[in-house]
mmCIF file of C-alpha atoms and ligand atoms in Angstrom:
data_model
loop_
_atom_site.group_PDB
_atom_site.id
_atom_site.type_symbol
_atom_site.label_atom_id
_atom_site.label_comp_id
_atom_site.label_asym_id
_atom_site.label_seq_id
_atom_site.Cartn_x
_atom_site.Cartn_y
_atom_site.Cartn_z
ATOM 1 C CA MET A 1 5.053 37.055 125.323
ATOM 2 C CA GLU A 2 7.774 39.673 125.804
ATOM 3 C CA ILE A 3 9.887 37.955 122.902
ATOM 4 C CA ARG A 4 6.880 37.786 120.692
ATOM 5 C CA VAL A 5 6.218 41.507 121.087
ATOM 6 C CA PHE A 6 10.031 42.154 120.602
ATOM 7 C CA CYS A 7 9.752 40.136 117.236
ATOM 8 C CA VAL A 8 6.842 42.133 116.049
ATOM 9 C CA LEU A 9 8.524 45.310 116.845
ATOM 10 C CA ALA A 10 11.751 44.316 114.995
ATOM 11 C CA LEU A 11 9.672 43.282 112.022
ATOM 12 C CA LEU A 12 7.850 46.590 111.969
ATOM 13 C CA LEU A 13 11.160 48.580 112.276
ATOM 14 C CA PHE A 14 12.874 46.562 109.594
ATOM 15 C CA SER A 15 9.865 47.002 107.184
ATOM 16 C CA SER A 16 9.642 50.775 107.845
ATOM 17 C CA SER A 17 13.325 50.996 106.991
ATOM 18 C CA PHE A 18 12.718 49.144 104.085
ATOM 19 C CA LEU A 19 10.015 51.486 103.192
ATOM 20 C CA GLN A 20 12.475 54.304 103.752
ATOM 21 C CA VAL A 21 14.661 52.844 101.226
ATOM 22 C CA ALA A 22 11.983 52.331 98.758
ATOM 23 C CA ARG A 23 10.926 55.897 99.320
ATOM 24 C CA GLY A 24 14.479 57.121 98.855
ATOM 25 C CA GLN A 25 14.531 55.534 95.613
ATOM 26 C CA SER A 26 11.404 57.073 94.319
ATOM 27 C CA ASP A 27 12.102 60.518 95.687
ATOM 28 C CA PRO A 28 14.940 61.486 93.174
ATOM 29 C CA ALA A 29 12.135 61.370 90.503
ATOM 30 C CA VAL A 30 10.382 64.226 92.367
ATOM 31 C CA GLU A 31 13.633 66.128 92.722
ATOM 32 C CA VAL A 32 14.388 65.989 89.076
ATOM 33 C CA VAL A 33 11.033 67.775 88.402
ATOM 34 C CA GLU A 34 12.146 70.600 90.738
ATOM 35 C CA GLY A 35 15.729 70.245 89.501
ATOM 36 C CA THR A 36 14.551 71.195 85.832
ATOM 37 C CA GLU A 37 13.527 74.523 87.074
ATOM 38 C CA GLU A 38 16.796 75.231 88.790
ATOM 39 C CA ALA A 39 19.666 73.794 87.054
ATOM 40 C CA GLY A 40 20.811 71.393 84.354
ATOM 41 C CA ASP A 41 23.265 71.123 81.601
ATOM 42 C CA LEU A 42 20.610 72.518 79.312
ATOM 43 C CA GLY A 43 19.687 75.882 81.166
ATOM 44 C CA ILE A 44 19.171 77.477 84.310
ATOM 45 C CA VAL A 45 16.020 79.313 85.506
ATOM 46 C CA GLY A 46 17.032 81.878 87.971
ATOM 47 C CA ASP A 47 15.878 85.549 89.125
ATOM 48 C CA ASP A 48 17.308 86.887 85.888
ATOM 49 C CA VAL A 49 14.981 84.794 83.684
ATOM 50 C CA GLN A 50 11.936 86.631 82.750
ATOM 51 C CA ASP A 51 8.461 85.178 83.197
ATOM 52 C CA PHE A 52 7.406 84.794 79.671
ATOM 53 C CA SER A 53 3.776 83.409 80.275
ATOM 54 C CA SER A 54 2.347 86.997 80.371
ATOM 55 C CA GLU A 55 3.858 88.057 77.106
ATOM 56 C CA SER A 56 2.928 86.704 73.883
ATOM 57 C CA TYR A 57 5.110 86.962 70.598
ATOM 58 C CA THR A 58 4.560 85.923 67.058
ATOM 59 C CA PRO A 59 6.294 83.277 65.193
ATOM 60 C CA ALA A 60 9.365 84.295 63.024
ATOM 61 C CA ALA A 61 9.209 83.676 59.335
ATOM 62 C CA GLY A 62 10.553 80.402 58.053
ATOM 63 C CA VAL A 63 10.521 78.728 61.643
ATOM 64 C CA GLU A 64 8.700 75.498 62.037
ATOM 65 C CA THR A 65 8.201 73.219 64.963
ATOM 66 C CA VAL A 66 7.081 69.699 65.592
ATOM 67 C CA CYS A 67 6.268 67.906 68.760
ATOM 68 C CA VAL A 68 6.658 64.222 69.642
ATOM 69 C CA PHE A 69 6.086 62.283 72.730
ATOM 70 C CA PRO A 70 8.750 59.654 72.652
ATOM 71 C CA LYS A 71 7.826 56.476 74.620
ATOM 72 C CA ASN A 72 4.290 57.946 74.984
ATOM 73 C CA PRO A 73 2.579 58.283 71.651
ATOM 74 C CA SER A 74 -0.811 58.170 73.137
ATOM 75 C CA LYS A 75 -0.018 61.050 75.237
ATOM 76 C CA VAL A 76 -1.249 59.736 78.493
ATOM 77 C CA VAL A 77 0.102 61.528 81.519
ATOM 78 C CA ALA A 78 -0.042 60.137 85.031
ATOM 79 C CA ALA A 79 -0.818 62.882 87.445
ATOM 80 C CA GLY A 80 2.205 63.942 89.353
ATOM 81 C CA GLU A 81 4.636 61.904 87.149
ATOM 82 C CA GLU A 82 7.221 63.072 84.969
ATOM 83 C CA CYS A 83 6.512 63.130 81.200
ATOM 84 C CA GLU A 84 8.937 64.086 78.397
ATOM 85 C CA LEU A 85 8.286 65.386 74.914
ATOM 86 C CA LEU A 86 10.684 66.586 72.251
ATOM 87 C CA VAL A 87 10.424 69.779 70.323
ATOM 88 C CA GLY A 88 11.908 69.918 66.922
ATOM 89 C CA MET A 89 12.782 73.056 65.271
ATOM 90 C CA LYS A 90 13.526 73.765 61.697
ATOM 91 C CA ASN A 91 15.051 77.009 60.758
ATOM 92 C CA ASP A 92 14.426 77.898 57.068
ATOM 93 C CA GLY A 93 15.059 81.618 57.903
ATOM 94 C CA GLU A 94 18.209 83.419 57.324
ATOM 95 C CA SER A 95 19.322 84.345 60.955
ATOM 96 C CA HIS A 96 20.552 82.271 63.814
ATOM 97 C CA LEU A 97 17.757 81.386 66.295
ATOM 98 C CA ASN A 98 18.651 81.867 70.012
ATOM 99 C CA ILE A 99 16.515 79.384 72.019
ATOM 100 C CA ILE A 100 15.466 81.005 75.432
ATOM 101 C CA ALA A 101 12.929 78.697 76.903
ATOM 102 C CA ILE A 102 10.135 76.186 76.398
ATOM 103 C CA GLN A 103 6.929 76.582 78.741
ATOM 104 C CA ALA A 104 3.550 74.998 78.606
ATOM 105 C CA SER A 105 0.318 75.137 80.390
ATOM 106 C CA VAL A 106 -2.790 73.014 80.865
ATOM 107 C CA HIS A 107 -6.236 74.324 79.977
ATOM 108 C CA LEU A 108 -9.835 72.979 79.999
ATOM 109 C CA PRO A 109 -10.547 71.432 76.543
ATOM 110 C CA PHE A 110 -13.853 73.364 76.075
ATOM 111 C CA ASP A 111 -12.548 76.662 77.259
ATOM 112 C CA HIS A 112 -8.969 77.574 76.837
ATOM 113 C CA ARG A 113 -9.437 80.776 78.862
ATOM 114 C CA TYR A 114 -9.655 78.604 81.808
ATOM 115 C CA LEU A 115 -6.008 77.689 82.844
ATOM 116 C CA VAL A 116 -5.695 74.650 85.024
ATOM 117 C CA GLN A 117 -1.941 74.698 85.542
ATOM 118 C CA ASN A 118 1.100 76.563 84.456
ATOM 119 C CA LEU A 119 3.800 73.873 83.957
ATOM 120 C CA SER A 120 7.522 74.405 84.825
ATOM 121 C CA VAL A 121 9.735 76.578 82.475
ATOM 122 C CA GLN A 122 12.661 74.930 80.844
ATOM 123 C CA ALA A 123 15.349 77.513 80.047
ATOM 124 C CA PHE A 124 18.178 77.045 77.610
ATOM 125 C CA ASN A 125 21.430 78.972 78.225
ATOM 126 C CA ASN A 126 23.219 78.962 74.984
ATOM 127 C CA ALA A 127 21.272 76.970 72.316
ATOM 128 C CA THR A 128 21.429 78.176 68.864
ATOM 129 C CA VAL A 129 19.900 76.936 65.671
ATOM 130 C CA PRO A 130 21.722 78.108 62.645
ATOM 131 C CA PRO A 131 20.083 78.960 59.243
ATOM 132 C CA SER A 132 19.069 75.745 57.300
ATOM 133 C CA ALA A 133 19.423 73.518 60.391
ATOM 134 C CA GLN A 134 17.141 71.450 62.512
ATOM 135 C CA ALA A 135 17.388 70.886 66.370
ATOM 136 C CA THR A 136 15.566 69.037 69.008
ATOM 137 C CA PHE A 137 14.989 70.250 72.552
ATOM 138 C CA PRO A 138 13.576 68.131 75.455
ATOM 139 C CA TYR A 139 10.982 69.391 77.762
ATOM 140 C CA ILE A 140 10.252 67.626 80.964
ATOM 141 C CA PHE A 141 6.964 68.303 82.756
ATOM 142 C CA ALA A 142 4.745 66.854 85.467
ATOM 143 C CA VAL A 143 1.030 67.849 85.932
ATOM 144 C CA SER A 144 -0.193 68.300 89.405
ATOM 145 C CA LYS A 145 -0.793 65.140 91.274
ATOM 146 C CA PHE A 146 -4.086 66.568 92.359
ATOM 147 C CA MET A 147 -5.271 66.984 88.807
ATOM 148 C CA GLN A 148 -8.456 64.997 88.145
ATOM 149 C CA PRO A 149 -8.132 62.259 85.511
ATOM 150 C CA GLY A 150 -9.564 63.233 82.145
ATOM 151 C CA SER A 151 -8.821 65.035 78.998
ATOM 152 C CA PHE A 152 -7.106 68.247 79.047
ATOM 153 C CA ASP A 153 -5.567 70.474 76.352
ATOM 154 C CA LEU A 154 -1.776 71.160 76.653
ATOM 155 C CA VAL A 155 -0.488 74.318 75.106
ATOM 156 C CA GLY A 156 3.394 74.413 74.565
ATOM 157 C CA THR A 157 5.453 77.337 73.357
ATOM 158 C CA ILE A 158 9.106 77.691 72.608
ATOM 159 C CA ILE A 159 10.481 81.096 72.799
ATOM 160 C CA TYR A 160 13.446 82.251 70.868
ATOM 161 C CA GLU A 161 15.323 85.398 69.772
ATOM 162 C CA ILE A 162 16.437 86.744 66.600
ATOM 163 C CA ASP A 163 18.839 89.943 66.813
ATOM 164 C CA GLN A 164 17.466 90.465 70.308
ATOM 165 C CA ASN A 165 13.786 90.346 69.189
ATOM 166 C CA ALA A 166 11.661 87.719 70.862
ATOM 167 C CA TYR A 167 9.450 85.430 68.985
ATOM 168 C CA GLN A 168 7.476 82.257 69.889
ATOM 169 C CA ASN A 169 5.968 79.281 68.209
ATOM 170 C CA VAL A 170 3.318 77.124 69.689
ATOM 171 C CA PHE A 171 4.573 73.626 68.994
ATOM 172 C CA TYR A 172 1.644 71.715 70.633
ATOM 173 C CA ASN A 173 -2.026 72.835 71.187
ATOM 174 C CA GLY A 174 -3.819 69.499 71.702
ATOM 175 C CA THR A 175 -5.200 66.925 73.938
ATOM 176 C CA ILE A 176 -3.550 64.956 76.784
ATOM 177 C CA GLU A 177 -5.077 62.346 78.784
ATOM 178 C CA VAL A 178 -4.444 62.561 82.467
ATOM 179 C CA THR A 179 -4.674 59.377 84.494
ATOM 180 C CA GLU A 180 -4.486 58.611 88.234
ATOM 181 C CA PRO A 181 -1.015 58.555 89.830
ATOM 182 C CA GLY A 182 0.785 55.232 89.170
ATOM 183 C CA GLY A 183 0.221 51.965 91.037
ATOM 184 C CA LEU A 184 3.443 52.255 93.041
ATOM 185 C CA LEU A 185 2.229 55.078 95.025
ATOM 186 C CA SER A 186 -1.184 53.419 96.191
ATOM 187 C CA VAL A 187 0.873 50.230 97.137
ATOM 188 C CA GLU A 188 2.979 52.309 99.304
ATOM 189 C CA SER A 189 -0.076 54.114 100.973
ATOM 190 C CA VAL A 190 -1.757 50.777 101.611
ATOM 191 C CA PHE A 191 1.412 49.420 103.263
ATOM 192 C CA LEU A 192 1.748 52.674 105.331
ATOM 193 C CA PHE A 193 -2.007 52.198 106.411
ATOM 194 C CA CYS A 194 -1.367 48.628 107.540
ATOM 195 C CA LEU A 195 1.622 49.633 109.284
ATOM 196 C CA ALA A 196 -0.191 52.481 111.057
ATOM 197 C CA VAL A 197 -2.972 49.918 112.062
ATOM 198 C CA ALA A 198 -0.401 47.341 113.413
ATOM 199 C CA LEU A 199 1.497 50.031 115.288
ATOM 200 C CA LEU A 200 -1.690 51.379 116.942
ATOM 201 C CA SER A 201 -2.901 47.902 118.101
ATOM 202 C CA LEU A 202 0.612 47.240 119.332
ATOM 203 C CA LEU A 203 0.400 50.575 121.380
ATOM 204 C CA GLY A 204 -3.008 49.567 122.651
ATOM 205 C CA PHE A 205 -1.728 46.325 124.025
ATOM 206 C CA TRP A 206 1.178 47.821 125.561
ATOM 207 C CA ILE A 207 -0.914 50.350 127.277
ATOM 208 C CA ARG A 208 -3.207 47.771 128.526
ATOM 209 C CA GLY A 209 -0.267 45.771 129.910
ATOM 210 C CA GLN A 210 0.982 48.891 131.522
ATOM 211 C CA ILE A 211 -2.392 49.682 133.248
ATOM 212 C CA GLN A 212 -2.380 46.201 134.456
ATOM 213 C CA ASN A 213 1.024 46.470 135.769
ATOM 214 C CA LEU A 214 0.219 49.643 137.269
ATOM 215 C CA SER A 215 -2.906 48.335 139.156
ATOM 216 C CA LYS A 216 -0.853 45.592 140.566
ATOM 217 C CA VAL A 217 1.677 47.727 141.804
ATOM 218 C CA LEU A 218 -1.010 50.131 143.272
ATOM 219 C CA ILE A 219 -2.587 47.184 145.033
ATOM 220 C CA LEU A 220 0.789 46.198 146.337
ATOM 221 C CA THR A 221 1.641 49.450 147.696
ATOM 222 C CA TYR A 222 -1.867 50.368 148.825
ATOM 223 C CA VAL A 223 -2.116 47.322 151.137
ATOM 224 C CA PRO A 224 1.189 48.115 153.201
ATOM 225 C CA CYS A 225 0.167 51.740 153.416
ATOM 226 C CA LYS A 226 -3.173 50.891 154.923
ATOM 227 C CA THR A 227 -1.749 48.674 157.515
ATOM 228 C CA GLY A 228 1.109 51.077 158.436
HETATM 229 C C1 NAG B 1 -0.268 81.315 85.111
HETATM 230 O O1 NAG B 1 0.571 82.283 84.736
HETATM 231 C C2 NAG B 1 -0.133 83.453 84.467
HETATM 232 C C3 NAG B 1 0.875 84.506 83.829
HETATM 233 O O2 NAG B 1 2.032 84.548 84.687
HETATM 234 C C4 NAG B 1 -0.933 83.910 85.567
HETATM 235 O O3 NAG B 1 -1.643 85.085 85.059
HETATM 236 C C5 NAG B 1 -1.886 82.809 86.037
HETATM 237 O O4 NAG B 1 -2.663 83.461 87.113
HETATM 238 C C6 NAG B 1 -1.179 81.504 86.271
HETATM 239 N N1 NAG B 1 -2.075 80.615 86.590
HETATM 240 C C7 NAG B 1 -2.069 79.615 87.463
HETATM 241 C C8 NAG B 1 -3.176 78.825 87.618
HETATM 242 O O5 NAG B 1 -1.062 79.543 88.205
HETATM 243 C C1 NAG B 2 27.837 79.448 73.393
HETATM 244 O O1 NAG B 2 27.872 78.929 72.179
HETATM 245 C C2 NAG B 2 28.980 79.348 71.310
HETATM 246 C C3 NAG B 2 28.720 78.775 69.822
HETATM 247 O O2 NAG B 2 27.806 77.667 69.902
HETATM 248 C C4 NAG B 2 30.357 78.924 71.953
HETATM 249 O O3 NAG B 2 31.247 79.592 70.959
HETATM 250 C C5 NAG B 2 30.332 79.830 73.348
HETATM 251 O O4 NAG B 2 31.481 79.483 73.845
HETATM 252 C C6 NAG B 2 29.119 79.224 74.139
HETATM 253 N N1 NAG B 2 29.177 79.906 75.368
HETATM 254 C C7 NAG B 2 28.966 79.328 76.602
HETATM 255 C C8 NAG B 2 28.980 80.218 77.681
HETATM 256 O O5 NAG B 2 28.742 78.112 76.705
HETATM 257 C C1 NAG B 3 -5.255 76.257 70.870
HETATM 258 O O1 NAG B 3 -6.527 75.720 70.161
HETATM 259 C C2 NAG B 3 -7.641 76.208 70.703
HETATM 260 C C3 NAG B 3 -8.990 75.574 70.074
HETATM 261 O O2 NAG B 3 -8.508 74.496 69.367
HETATM 262 C C4 NAG B 3 -7.688 77.597 70.560
HETATM 263 O O3 NAG B 3 -8.956 78.380 71.016
HETATM 264 C C5 NAG B 3 -6.563 78.379 71.229
HETATM 265 O O4 NAG B 3 -6.485 79.819 71.050
HETATM 266 C C6 NAG B 3 -5.191 77.723 70.780
HETATM 267 N N1 NAG B 3 -4.309 78.350 71.617
HETATM 268 C C7 NAG B 3 -3.141 78.791 71.058
HETATM 269 C C8 NAG B 3 -2.060 79.285 72.139
HETATM 270 O O5 NAG B 3 -2.869 78.735 69.967
#
């Protein structure tokens, strides 16, 4: 009996450490989301970076943008998971463009005044697009994992400067399809639930055993006390 309990415990410990490893592997993905806000080779968002969401600029003449969702042409976004899009910029103007940041927000499709989520800001430190040139900028975002599945509108803007004047282009204003968080997560939670049930029943058995032992001890100690 003792050995069997020990085996079950060892198995549980082993599987929970296995789970830790599995979680350790999936965690970096989460950190990358936060990381894009702090640092990267492309840019840094710090205290000195303005919050552009409250301001609204006009597009500069001769600047055109396109937006593609590589690996994801149907624009299906799993809640809480990273999604990448590429913003292409074409500069047909006469000045250098200084790219400052890309930002996006999620809105209800039927009423854009209702903002569901402000997505992270991707800042660019020293990215320029010379005249008659094109450049592509990546933007990685993740919608909240608590977002209900369904259709939402994503509005993405790229903010840039020409001679210290700020401009912006809306590179995407259209639908994205939000789906439930990926399967990996639910497998993990099912596993955790089973683990919890197993541990609780094990604890129950252990407590019952202890109580039985205790009552034996009590009887054994009680008897001499009475006679003595
Ligand atoms: C999004 O950002 C705007 C401007 O900073 C702010 O007014 C608004 O309350 C924010 N909305 C949410 C849902 O965070
Ligand atoms: C910024 O870019 C310019 C030209 O592309 C380059 O000469 C300069 O060294 C860069 N500065 C930094 C801090 O990277
Ligand atoms: C995006 O499109 C909707 C309607 O299609 C419009 O009401 C809204 O003003 C647009 N947003 C921007 C930032 O252009």
